[in-house]
XYZ file of C-alpha atoms in Angstrom:
406
model
C 8.618 61.675 172.004
C 7.821 60.918 175.369
C 7.203 64.343 176.477
C 5.113 64.768 173.022
C 2.699 61.553 174.208
C 2.684 62.920 177.750
C 0.950 66.114 176.573
C -1.164 63.997 174.249
C -2.290 61.995 176.981
C -3.013 64.814 179.438
C -4.920 66.320 176.736
C -7.157 63.512 175.808
C -8.018 62.927 179.227
C -8.646 66.531 180.218
C -11.484 66.225 177.375
C -12.532 62.859 179.030
C -12.771 64.673 182.128
C -14.800 67.679 180.819
C -17.448 65.200 179.491
C -17.825 63.483 182.721
C -18.375 66.825 184.342
C -20.984 68.070 182.036
C -22.715 64.831 182.099
C -21.477 63.689 178.550
C -21.631 60.072 177.713
C -18.427 58.842 175.749
C -18.861 55.698 173.913
C -15.026 55.115 172.176
C -15.482 53.311 168.796
C -16.441 54.254 164.937
C -19.831 55.098 163.932
C -22.034 55.128 160.869
C -25.558 56.175 160.170
C -28.209 53.478 159.918
C -31.065 55.615 159.908
C -31.897 59.412 159.984
C -32.209 59.058 163.657
C -29.878 56.078 164.426
C -26.184 55.632 164.419
C -24.607 52.358 164.657
C -21.410 51.884 166.963
C -18.949 49.391 166.569
C -17.406 49.777 170.215
C -13.658 49.358 170.569
C -14.561 46.570 173.298
C -15.742 44.272 170.510
C -19.532 45.356 171.232
C -21.823 46.860 169.030
C -24.587 49.556 169.981
C -27.365 51.531 168.225
C -27.771 55.072 169.419
C -30.962 56.782 168.728
C -30.851 60.868 168.654
C -33.687 63.646 167.903
C -30.448 65.674 166.788
C -27.040 64.808 165.497
C -24.089 66.609 164.762
C -21.237 65.492 162.584
C -17.533 66.297 163.524
C -15.387 63.904 162.017
C -12.645 66.291 160.979
C -10.213 65.518 158.285
C -7.350 63.388 157.121
C -4.079 63.951 155.456
C -4.532 64.077 151.464
C -2.592 61.358 149.886
C -0.404 61.977 147.043
C -1.179 59.721 143.957
C 1.007 57.235 143.706
C 2.945 57.477 146.803
C 2.022 54.791 149.438
C 1.916 56.366 153.043
C 3.870 54.081 155.390
C 4.778 56.628 158.231
C 8.376 55.579 158.476
C 9.778 56.627 154.940
C 6.863 58.426 153.079
C 4.970 60.298 155.992
C 2.100 62.567 156.889
C 2.534 64.843 159.688
C 1.140 62.081 161.904
C 4.260 60.217 161.067
C 6.739 63.335 161.056
C 6.202 63.778 164.700
C 6.670 60.234 165.679
C 10.047 59.920 163.809
C 12.801 58.631 166.123
C 15.335 60.554 164.842
C 16.075 63.589 162.362
C 16.505 62.497 158.600
C 20.024 63.190 156.890
C 17.840 64.375 153.637
C 13.982 65.260 154.124
C 11.771 66.376 151.212
C 8.490 68.025 151.915
C 5.513 68.074 149.186
C 3.789 70.838 149.703
C 4.868 74.337 151.349
C 1.560 75.101 153.089
C 1.148 75.482 156.717
C 1.075 72.065 157.738
C 4.396 70.760 155.814
C 6.302 74.067 157.104
C 5.642 73.426 160.620
C 6.726 69.848 160.782
C 10.131 70.973 159.444
C 10.464 73.879 162.092
C 9.234 71.702 164.730
C 12.823 69.633 164.195
C 14.425 72.819 163.562
C 12.956 74.329 166.613
C 13.680 71.319 168.732
C 17.103 70.691 167.903
C 17.977 74.538 168.409
C 16.661 74.417 171.625
C 18.766 71.617 172.598
C 21.794 73.241 170.861
C 21.027 76.699 172.699
C 21.012 74.846 176.292
C 24.489 73.405 175.398
C 26.318 76.342 174.075
C 24.023 78.990 174.728
C 24.537 80.969 171.615
C 21.558 82.291 169.294
C 24.047 82.534 166.187
C 23.547 78.736 165.700
C 19.858 79.179 164.548
C 20.441 80.054 161.348
C 22.778 76.777 160.410
C 21.450 74.294 162.723
C 20.130 71.766 160.245
C 23.257 72.065 158.064
C 25.601 71.622 161.318
C 23.728 68.392 161.984
C 24.676 67.288 158.142
C 20.934 67.326 156.793
C 19.152 68.702 154.074
C 15.272 70.025 153.913
C 13.734 70.795 150.416
C 10.472 72.267 150.373
C 8.824 71.604 147.109
C 5.432 73.907 146.175
C 3.565 73.902 143.180
C 2.563 77.523 143.716
C 4.818 80.622 143.542
C 4.865 81.270 147.339
C 5.207 79.598 150.733
C 2.390 79.492 153.392
C -0.595 78.806 151.097
C -2.998 81.425 149.098
C -4.350 83.062 152.516
C -1.084 84.396 153.543
C -0.274 87.792 152.420
C 2.330 87.982 149.706
C 4.856 90.118 151.712
C 4.571 88.042 154.888
C 5.066 85.023 152.612
C 8.434 86.494 151.211
C 9.651 87.294 154.389
C 9.059 84.083 156.237
C 10.594 82.259 153.276
C 13.762 84.593 153.682
C 14.009 83.714 157.554
C 13.562 79.842 157.051
C 15.745 79.934 154.483
C 18.587 81.439 156.747
C 17.684 78.473 159.102
C 18.508 75.952 156.421
C 15.504 75.263 154.598
C 15.413 74.911 150.843
C 12.969 75.825 148.298
C 11.399 74.950 145.103
C 8.615 76.855 144.081
C 6.200 76.333 141.047
C 7.435 72.854 141.216
C 5.000 69.925 140.907
C 6.253 66.344 141.926
C 5.769 63.961 138.963
C 6.366 60.612 140.996
C 7.941 58.758 143.916
C 9.811 55.849 144.419
C 10.243 54.257 147.763
C 11.504 50.849 146.921
C 14.746 51.659 147.902
C 16.611 52.558 151.152
C 15.285 56.224 150.442
C 12.801 57.728 148.339
C 13.302 59.075 144.563
C 11.000 61.979 143.668
C 10.787 63.267 139.958
C 9.705 66.904 139.763
C 9.530 69.829 137.298
C 8.652 73.020 136.721
C 4.794 73.228 137.111
C 4.508 74.959 133.576
C 7.036 72.133 132.283
C 10.527 71.815 131.815
C 13.381 69.877 132.733
C 12.643 66.969 134.920
C 14.818 66.516 137.956
C 15.274 63.850 140.795
C 15.293 64.540 144.478
C 16.607 62.108 147.014
C 15.503 61.702 150.663
C 15.568 59.501 153.469
C 12.126 60.435 154.440
C 9.473 62.419 152.159
C 6.589 64.350 154.161
C 3.219 64.357 152.318
C 1.662 67.730 153.344
C -0.432 68.698 149.970
C -3.529 69.611 152.334
C -6.282 67.642 153.913
C -9.637 66.210 153.051
C -12.760 65.461 154.670
C -13.009 62.814 156.753
C -16.359 61.017 155.866
C -15.557 57.536 154.771
C -17.333 54.960 156.729
C -19.902 57.269 158.088
C -22.759 55.412 156.057
C -23.891 58.430 154.468
C -25.202 56.386 151.511
C -27.443 54.476 153.910
C -29.571 57.917 154.445
C -28.445 59.867 151.376
C -26.558 62.603 152.644
C -25.033 64.734 150.013
C -21.419 65.605 149.500
C -19.715 67.958 147.252
C -16.846 67.312 144.591
C -14.510 67.465 147.490
C -15.987 65.086 149.801
C -17.565 67.490 152.207
C -20.769 67.203 153.734
C -23.035 69.897 152.098
C -24.788 71.969 154.690
C -26.815 75.192 154.782
C -26.111 78.520 156.587
C -27.533 76.941 159.740
C -25.250 73.641 159.414
C -28.075 71.825 158.368
C -27.778 68.857 155.693
C -31.142 67.957 153.949
C -32.120 66.484 157.156
C -32.803 69.666 159.585
C -31.910 67.326 162.773
C -28.707 66.465 161.181
C -25.765 69.325 161.561
C -22.410 69.248 160.389
C -19.029 71.522 161.523
C -15.617 71.555 161.629
C -13.292 70.277 158.697
C -15.722 67.411 157.275
C -17.624 70.624 155.641
C -17.106 74.035 153.964
C -14.799 76.399 155.226
C -10.822 76.696 156.783
C -9.751 73.635 158.563
C -9.024 74.955 161.588
C -9.749 73.624 165.206
C -11.009 77.155 166.580
C -13.130 77.301 163.638
C -14.800 74.139 164.245
C -15.082 75.121 168.115
C -17.143 78.289 166.991
C -19.251 76.007 164.546
C -19.967 73.876 167.451
C -21.295 76.875 169.641
C -23.304 78.062 166.937
C -24.734 74.553 166.208
C -26.160 74.077 169.614
C -27.464 77.449 169.822
C -29.594 76.927 166.447
C -30.720 73.651 168.283
C -31.429 75.269 171.460
C -32.571 79.014 170.470
C -32.993 78.958 167.023
C -30.141 81.171 166.135
C -26.349 81.506 165.955
C -23.644 83.115 164.413
C -20.097 82.753 163.307
C -18.073 85.795 162.214
C -15.861 84.025 159.045
C -14.077 87.167 158.672
C -12.451 87.273 161.857
C -11.132 83.624 162.104
C -7.433 83.886 162.405
C -4.880 81.608 161.032
C -1.523 80.565 162.609
C 1.435 78.812 161.317
C 3.555 77.371 164.199
C 6.777 77.620 163.050
C 9.690 79.468 164.246
C 9.190 82.194 164.551
C 5.334 82.018 164.216
C 3.174 83.760 161.457
C -0.440 84.635 162.104
C -3.093 86.779 160.103
C -6.719 87.584 160.012
C -8.954 89.476 157.696
C -7.839 89.912 154.006
C -4.703 90.173 152.550
C -3.394 92.969 149.893
C -4.215 90.407 147.013
C -7.755 89.733 148.072
C -8.231 93.712 148.342
C -6.782 94.439 144.764
C -9.271 91.751 143.419
C -12.378 93.230 145.055
C -11.156 96.960 143.922
C -10.955 98.126 147.613
C -8.686 101.109 148.242
C -6.686 100.563 151.519
C -3.512 101.758 153.323
C -0.694 99.856 154.837
C 1.107 100.338 158.073
C 3.825 98.171 159.169
C 6.734 97.564 161.942
C 9.357 95.579 162.472
C 10.423 93.531 165.693
C 14.069 94.631 165.294
C 12.684 98.043 166.708
C 10.804 96.434 169.628
C 12.783 96.779 172.768
C 11.593 93.243 174.231
C 12.470 91.670 170.828
C 15.682 92.911 170.894
C 16.137 91.989 174.427
C 15.000 88.434 173.856
C 17.245 88.219 170.889
C 14.315 87.685 168.427
C 14.285 90.554 165.836
C 13.447 88.725 163.006
C 9.545 89.726 161.530
C 7.118 92.468 161.517
C 3.674 93.458 162.037
C 1.331 94.663 159.034
C -1.917 96.520 159.130
C -4.347 96.739 156.011
C -6.932 99.532 156.694
C -9.261 101.054 154.207
C -8.243 104.327 153.000
C -11.175 106.384 153.796
C -12.793 105.225 156.801
C -9.208 103.659 158.432
C -11.473 100.348 159.639
C -9.020 97.671 159.947
C -9.540 94.896 157.184
C -6.404 92.568 157.757
C -3.536 92.332 160.141
C -0.414 89.942 159.429
C 2.496 89.298 161.228
C 5.749 87.088 161.355
C 7.605 86.977 164.394
C 7.769 86.009 167.935
C 4.299 85.327 169.819
C 2.457 86.023 166.630
C 0.206 83.372 167.584
C -0.854 85.137 170.720
C -0.692 88.570 169.265
C -3.397 87.922 166.451
C -6.100 87.643 169.323
C -5.882 91.147 169.490
C -6.290 91.662 165.790
C -9.131 89.317 165.868
C -10.925 91.552 168.568
C -10.865 94.505 166.612
C -11.911 92.969 163.563
C -15.040 91.900 165.634
C -15.765 95.432 166.651
C -15.157 97.078 163.513
C -12.217 98.755 164.902
C -9.971 101.540 162.787
C -6.140 101.324 163.037
C -6.152 104.560 165.172
C -8.422 102.852 167.618
C -5.387 100.541 168.441
C -2.868 102.890 167.799
C -4.470 104.680 170.812
C -4.517 101.981 173.061
C -2.069 102.070 175.789
C 0.090 98.587 175.479
C 2.208 97.666 178.597
C 6.120 98.704 177.933
C 8.217 96.298 177.334
C 6.336 94.042 175.443
C 6.225 92.464 172.250
C 2.577 93.524 171.493
C 4.020 97.368 171.227
C 5.239 96.241 167.611
C 1.102 95.592 167.215
C 0.415 99.205 168.399
C 2.978 101.227 166.397
C 1.802 99.291 163.475
C -1.336 100.695 163.593
C 0.309 104.006 164.551
C 2.353 103.724 161.081
C -1.124 102.798 159.285
C -3.307 106.285 160.361
C -0.178 108.514 161.094
C 3.279 107.702 162.113
C 5.461 105.163 164.185
C 7.370 106.639 167.517
C 9.910 103.942 167.226
C 10.915 103.439 163.922
């Protein structure tokens, strides 16, 4: 916890430093619209202040979506915020939601414990059974038929599930949570098959609610000026991030699109460019997604299900990390790199990775999609040896021809 707090403190102070460096006035507090050009601020020092501006950008982000009938106390029933503040590893944990956030939080505990054990015993064979060796039990309950959410490629999802199962996680897919009771020492959840069936009760010391996030717009005073929201509470904007008032623009989680920090960052730049120059652009087809589990999962572009739905003919190339020299040396051989390319033009349509360093490696894939590269463009580009990135090159080679080392 001390290390986490130090990191958070350092990062937030770094942002404050950037404010000062770039002459940005920082006013800690909560704000709400009091007029089309006015924001009333309740400062954390107890004072009130009204700001007037020619242009306003709303970037209030998102909050964890609560589970109906199960009150969040961040102790027994937690969100991702409470999960990273738990003082001890619970003996039994149930995660509601097998998407990115839930799996990241559980993997965080597994990885942290695993690294500690590795320092003590220097034995990577402990990885697959760390959780059970500590007497703990983790069950992930997911309504859909796969983990990772609908954006993750189905093949990658299945492989990731096998890897996480080896680490000690249990999965109940196609299962819905009916109710929860935290009145006792622990929490009792009643679940059943998504399509109906026999009910089952799950006991847990801690329940992590990870069913998604929702736009954080409560208290913004939207009703004071008549700003529109959709049925999900997201602020309605046009292609230039403008609300019904052209001078009020919205970016990030509180409006449309994937709830990703780097997507919001690109939108912030584009919104400012629209204000200053009259034009801006974000390529939403080249926004990467990363799941920070162990190993990591990352992807950009389309998956197989999406291509099939669109009737696109495609070809596949893949390469396992078990055949990569750097991965073998590091004893991190689980996972693969997978390319999807147009069957006729060879243009890359999607790249999916599960394995070591996936979150860093996907940047090469984003660049490839941004510039309309073919799999052969990547396959004929030299990659240093020995590196994990060679698996990326080999997967590209397997797409248009044949990999060398597999």
